[in-house]
Short mmCIF file of C-alpha atoms in Angstrom, two decimals:
data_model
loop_
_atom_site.label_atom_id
_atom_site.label_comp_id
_atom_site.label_asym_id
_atom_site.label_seq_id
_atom_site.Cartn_x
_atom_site.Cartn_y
_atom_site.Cartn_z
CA UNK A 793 -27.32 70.92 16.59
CA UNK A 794 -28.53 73.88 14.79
CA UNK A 795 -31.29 75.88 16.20
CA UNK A 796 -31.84 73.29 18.75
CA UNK A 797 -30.53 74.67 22.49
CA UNK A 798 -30.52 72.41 25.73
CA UNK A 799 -29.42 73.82 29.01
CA UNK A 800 -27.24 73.38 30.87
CA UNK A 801 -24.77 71.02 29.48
CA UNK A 802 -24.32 69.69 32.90
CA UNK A 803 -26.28 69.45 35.68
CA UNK A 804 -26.31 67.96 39.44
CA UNK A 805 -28.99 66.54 41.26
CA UNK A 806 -28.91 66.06 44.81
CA UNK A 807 -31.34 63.39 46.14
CA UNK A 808 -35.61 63.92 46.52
CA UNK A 809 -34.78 67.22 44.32
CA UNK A 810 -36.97 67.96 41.18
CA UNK A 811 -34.31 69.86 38.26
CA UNK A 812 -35.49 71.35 34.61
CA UNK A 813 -34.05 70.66 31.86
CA UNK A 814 -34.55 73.07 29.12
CA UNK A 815 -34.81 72.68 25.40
CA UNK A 816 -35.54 75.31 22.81
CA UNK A 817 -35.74 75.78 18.73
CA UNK A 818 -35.78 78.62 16.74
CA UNK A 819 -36.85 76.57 13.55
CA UNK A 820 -40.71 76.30 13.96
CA UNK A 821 -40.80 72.88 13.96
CA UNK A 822 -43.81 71.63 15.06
CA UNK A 823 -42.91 68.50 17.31
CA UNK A 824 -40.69 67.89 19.73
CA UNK A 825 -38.92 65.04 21.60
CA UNK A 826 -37.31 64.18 24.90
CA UNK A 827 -34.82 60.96 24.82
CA UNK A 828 -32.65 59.22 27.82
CA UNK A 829 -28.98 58.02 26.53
CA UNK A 830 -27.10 55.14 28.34
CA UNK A 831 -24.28 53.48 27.69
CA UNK A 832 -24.80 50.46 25.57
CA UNK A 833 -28.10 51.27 24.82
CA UNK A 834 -30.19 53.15 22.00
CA UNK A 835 -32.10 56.14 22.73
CA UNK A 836 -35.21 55.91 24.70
CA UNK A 837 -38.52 58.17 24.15
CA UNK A 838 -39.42 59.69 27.33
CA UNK A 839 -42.44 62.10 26.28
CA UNK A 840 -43.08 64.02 22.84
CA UNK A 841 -45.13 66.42 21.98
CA UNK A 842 -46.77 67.38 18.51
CA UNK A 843 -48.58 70.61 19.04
CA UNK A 844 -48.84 73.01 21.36
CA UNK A 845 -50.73 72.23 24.83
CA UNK A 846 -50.52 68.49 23.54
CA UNK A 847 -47.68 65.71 24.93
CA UNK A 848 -47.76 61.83 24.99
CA UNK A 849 -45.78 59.64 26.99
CA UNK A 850 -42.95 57.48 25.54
CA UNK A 851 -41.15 54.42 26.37
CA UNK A 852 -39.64 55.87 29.65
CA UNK A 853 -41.62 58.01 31.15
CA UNK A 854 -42.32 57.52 34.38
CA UNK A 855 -41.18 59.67 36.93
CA UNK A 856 -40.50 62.85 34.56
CA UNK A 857 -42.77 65.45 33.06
CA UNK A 858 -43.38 67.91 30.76
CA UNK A 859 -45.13 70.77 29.25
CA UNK A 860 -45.71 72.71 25.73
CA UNK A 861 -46.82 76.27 26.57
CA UNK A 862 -45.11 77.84 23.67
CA UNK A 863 -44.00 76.43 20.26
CA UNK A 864 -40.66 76.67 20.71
CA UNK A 865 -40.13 75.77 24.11
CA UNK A 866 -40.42 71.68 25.65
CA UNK A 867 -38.66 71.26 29.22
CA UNK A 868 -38.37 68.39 31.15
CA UNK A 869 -38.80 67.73 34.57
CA UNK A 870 -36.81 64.74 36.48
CA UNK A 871 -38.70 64.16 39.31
CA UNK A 872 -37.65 62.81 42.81
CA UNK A 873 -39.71 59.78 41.52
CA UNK A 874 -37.20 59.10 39.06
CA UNK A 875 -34.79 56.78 40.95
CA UNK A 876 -32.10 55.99 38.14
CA UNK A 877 -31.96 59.58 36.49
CA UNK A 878 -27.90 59.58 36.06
CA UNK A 879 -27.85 59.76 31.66
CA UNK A 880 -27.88 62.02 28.53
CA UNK A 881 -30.84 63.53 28.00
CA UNK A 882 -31.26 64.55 24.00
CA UNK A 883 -34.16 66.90 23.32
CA UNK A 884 -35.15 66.74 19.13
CA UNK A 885 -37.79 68.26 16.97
CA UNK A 886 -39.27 67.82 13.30
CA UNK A 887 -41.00 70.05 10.70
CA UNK A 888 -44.25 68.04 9.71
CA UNK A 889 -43.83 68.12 5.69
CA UNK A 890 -45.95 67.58 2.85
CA UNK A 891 -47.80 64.94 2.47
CA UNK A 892 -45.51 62.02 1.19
CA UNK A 893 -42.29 64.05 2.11
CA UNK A 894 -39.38 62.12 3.63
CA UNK A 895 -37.98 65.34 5.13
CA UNK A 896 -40.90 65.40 7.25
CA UNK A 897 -39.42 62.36 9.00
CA UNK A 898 -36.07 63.61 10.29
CA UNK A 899 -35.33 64.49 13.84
CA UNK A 900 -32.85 67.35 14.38
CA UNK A 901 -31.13 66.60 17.72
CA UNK A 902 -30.06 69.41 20.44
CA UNK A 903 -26.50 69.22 22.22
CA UNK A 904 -27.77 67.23 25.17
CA UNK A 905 -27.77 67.70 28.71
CA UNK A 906 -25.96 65.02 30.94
CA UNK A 907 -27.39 64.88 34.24
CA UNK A 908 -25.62 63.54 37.78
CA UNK A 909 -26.61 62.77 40.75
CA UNK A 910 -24.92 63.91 44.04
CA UNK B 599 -41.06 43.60 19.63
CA UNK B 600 -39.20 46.54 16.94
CA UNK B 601 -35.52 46.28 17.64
CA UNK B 602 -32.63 47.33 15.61
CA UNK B 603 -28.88 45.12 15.90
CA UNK B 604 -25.63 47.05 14.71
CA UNK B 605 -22.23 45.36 14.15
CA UNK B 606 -19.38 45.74 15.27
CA UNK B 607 -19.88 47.57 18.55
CA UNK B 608 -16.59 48.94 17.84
CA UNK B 609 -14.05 49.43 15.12
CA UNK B 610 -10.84 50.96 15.18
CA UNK B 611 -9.29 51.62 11.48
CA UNK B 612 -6.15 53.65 10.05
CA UNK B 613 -7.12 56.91 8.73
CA UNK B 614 -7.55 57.21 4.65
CA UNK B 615 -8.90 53.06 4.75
CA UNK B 616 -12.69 52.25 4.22
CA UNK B 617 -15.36 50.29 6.28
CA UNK B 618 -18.50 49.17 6.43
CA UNK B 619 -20.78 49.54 9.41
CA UNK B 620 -24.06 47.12 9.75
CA UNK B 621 -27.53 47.35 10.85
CA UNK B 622 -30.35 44.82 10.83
CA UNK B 623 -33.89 45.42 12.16
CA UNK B 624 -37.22 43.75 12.53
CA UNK B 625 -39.59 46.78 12.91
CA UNK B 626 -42.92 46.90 11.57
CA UNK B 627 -44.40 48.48 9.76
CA UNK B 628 -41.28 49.95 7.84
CA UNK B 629 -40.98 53.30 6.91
CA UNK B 630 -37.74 54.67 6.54
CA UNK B 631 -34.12 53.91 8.13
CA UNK B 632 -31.76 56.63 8.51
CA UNK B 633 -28.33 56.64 9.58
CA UNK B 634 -26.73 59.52 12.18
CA UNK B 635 -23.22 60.14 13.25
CA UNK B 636 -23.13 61.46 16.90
CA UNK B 637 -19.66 62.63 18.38
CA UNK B 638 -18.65 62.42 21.69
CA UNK B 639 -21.37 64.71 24.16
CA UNK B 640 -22.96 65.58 21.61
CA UNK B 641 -26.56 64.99 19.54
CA UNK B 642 -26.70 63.06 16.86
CA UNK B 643 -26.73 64.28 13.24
CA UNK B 644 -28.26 62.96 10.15
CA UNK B 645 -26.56 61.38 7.48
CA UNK B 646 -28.80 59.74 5.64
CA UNK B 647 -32.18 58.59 5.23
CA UNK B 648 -33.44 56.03 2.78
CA UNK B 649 -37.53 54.77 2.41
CA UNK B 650 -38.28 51.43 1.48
CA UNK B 651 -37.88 52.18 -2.42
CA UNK B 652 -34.32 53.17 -1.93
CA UNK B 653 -31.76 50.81 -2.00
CA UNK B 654 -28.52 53.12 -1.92
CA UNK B 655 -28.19 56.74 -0.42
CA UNK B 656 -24.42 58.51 -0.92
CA UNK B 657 -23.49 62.11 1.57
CA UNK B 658 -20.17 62.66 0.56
CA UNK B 659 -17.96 60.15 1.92
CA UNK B 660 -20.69 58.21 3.44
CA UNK B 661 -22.51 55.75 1.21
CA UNK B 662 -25.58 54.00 3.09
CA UNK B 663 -27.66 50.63 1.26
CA UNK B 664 -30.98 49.25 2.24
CA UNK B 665 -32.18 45.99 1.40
CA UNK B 666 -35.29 45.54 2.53
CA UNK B 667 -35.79 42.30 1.94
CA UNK B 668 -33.35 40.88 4.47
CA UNK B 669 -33.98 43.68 6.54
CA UNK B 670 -30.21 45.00 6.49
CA UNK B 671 -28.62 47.94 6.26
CA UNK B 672 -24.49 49.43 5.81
CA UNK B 673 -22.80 52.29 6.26
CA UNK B 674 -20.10 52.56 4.00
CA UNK B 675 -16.97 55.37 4.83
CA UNK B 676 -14.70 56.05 2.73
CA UNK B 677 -11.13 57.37 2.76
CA UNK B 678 -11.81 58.01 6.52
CA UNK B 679 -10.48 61.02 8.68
CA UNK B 680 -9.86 61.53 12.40
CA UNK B 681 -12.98 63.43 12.32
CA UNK B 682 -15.22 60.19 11.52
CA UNK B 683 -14.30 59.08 15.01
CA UNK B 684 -17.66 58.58 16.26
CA UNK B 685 -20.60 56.70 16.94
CA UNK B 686 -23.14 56.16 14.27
CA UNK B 687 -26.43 55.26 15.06
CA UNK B 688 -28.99 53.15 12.92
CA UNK B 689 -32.63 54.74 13.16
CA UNK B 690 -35.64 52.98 12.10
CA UNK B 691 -38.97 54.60 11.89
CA UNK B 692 -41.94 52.18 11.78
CA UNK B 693 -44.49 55.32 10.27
CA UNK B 694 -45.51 58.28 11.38
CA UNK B 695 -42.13 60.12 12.11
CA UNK B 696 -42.81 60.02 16.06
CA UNK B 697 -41.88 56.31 17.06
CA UNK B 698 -38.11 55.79 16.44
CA UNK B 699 -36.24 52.50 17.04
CA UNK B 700 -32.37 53.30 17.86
CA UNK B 701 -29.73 51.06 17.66
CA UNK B 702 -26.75 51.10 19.98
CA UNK B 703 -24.62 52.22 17.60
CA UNK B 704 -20.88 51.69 16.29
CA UNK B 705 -18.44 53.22 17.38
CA UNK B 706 -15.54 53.88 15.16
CA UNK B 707 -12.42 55.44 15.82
CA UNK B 708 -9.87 56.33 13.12
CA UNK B 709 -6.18 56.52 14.49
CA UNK B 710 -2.98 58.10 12.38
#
């Protein structure tokens, strides 16, 4: 988990509300990654975001959003459009490295936020 | 269509025996595969990471293979502990570092 936070660790949704999920590094890593969790199935990419100001849509993204004001900071929306938005949600960044550099590759993971709805 | 297969979806073993955990994928273009260990509520954490030249990868206890001719990879624990209890999750990247594939994962737990 190090230096990766996500918060809350829980949180309830009640129905047509928008919540915030937030997710925050301290280890200037320059991109960073939203991901759903279900049971049975692998992580899904909802939106990353390589630099500052800049964010593509995953897999999953419809009916979330995002922003990247600040270099260490990547929350994520749920919308009210999202109709299924019960799961983990597992913010990540990575350090770009040198050119070549397998460490460049690897994903540190926050503590997740599991989301319910009312 | 990149997917990655793990087997078993479960495992229970005796703590202090060994097993082997298994991954095969068909995502291209490979890059790397990597191998996390996520506990219960929590995010996953990296155990290993191999690139296509690599064909073994040790942490510790933990010894992970790649061969990427048949497109498999194991997880090998050894001498296990109550702590390995756990899933572990097989990670393929297909370039790049942004586009992961995930696997469902195993998940293991070691009993006294």
């Amino acid at each position: 988990d190090g230096g990766i936070t996500q918060s809350p660790k829980y949180l309830f949704r009640k129905e047509g509300q928008n919540v915030t999920l937030s997710c925050e590094q301290n280890l200037n890593h320059d991109a960073m990654y939203w991901y759903r969790q279900d049971p049975g199935q692998g992580l899904r990419l909802i939106y990353y975001s390589q630099i500052v100001n800049d964010f593509q849509k995953g897999d999953i993204a419809e009916g979330y959003s995002v922003s990247r004001e600040k270099k260490e900071s990547f929350p994520l929306t749920v919308t009210s459009a999202q109709k299924n938005p019960t799961a983990f949600y597992l913010c990540a960044s990575r350090k770009y490295g040198t050119s070549g550099s397998i460490k460049g590759e690897t994903q540190y993971f926050g503590p997740g936020t599991r989301l319910l709805v009312l | 269509k990149n997917q990655v297969e793990q087997s078993p979806q479960s495992l229970i073993i005796l703590e202090g025996k060994n097993c082997t955990l298994q991954c095969n994928y068909t995502v291209s273009p490979f890059s790397n595969l990597r191998w996390y260990k996520q506990d219960t509520g929590r995010g996953p954490v990296s155990l290993t990471i191999m690139t296509f030249s690599e064909n073994t990868k040790s942490n510790g206890r933990y010894t992970a293979t790649l061969d990427a001719d048949t497109k498999q990879s194991s997880l090998h624990i050894t001498a296990s502990q109550l702590s390995d209890s756990a899933s572990y999750i097989c990670v393929v990247s297909a370039g790049g570092g942004n586009k992961l594939t995930f696997g469902t994962g195993t998940q293991l737990k070691v009993e006294l």
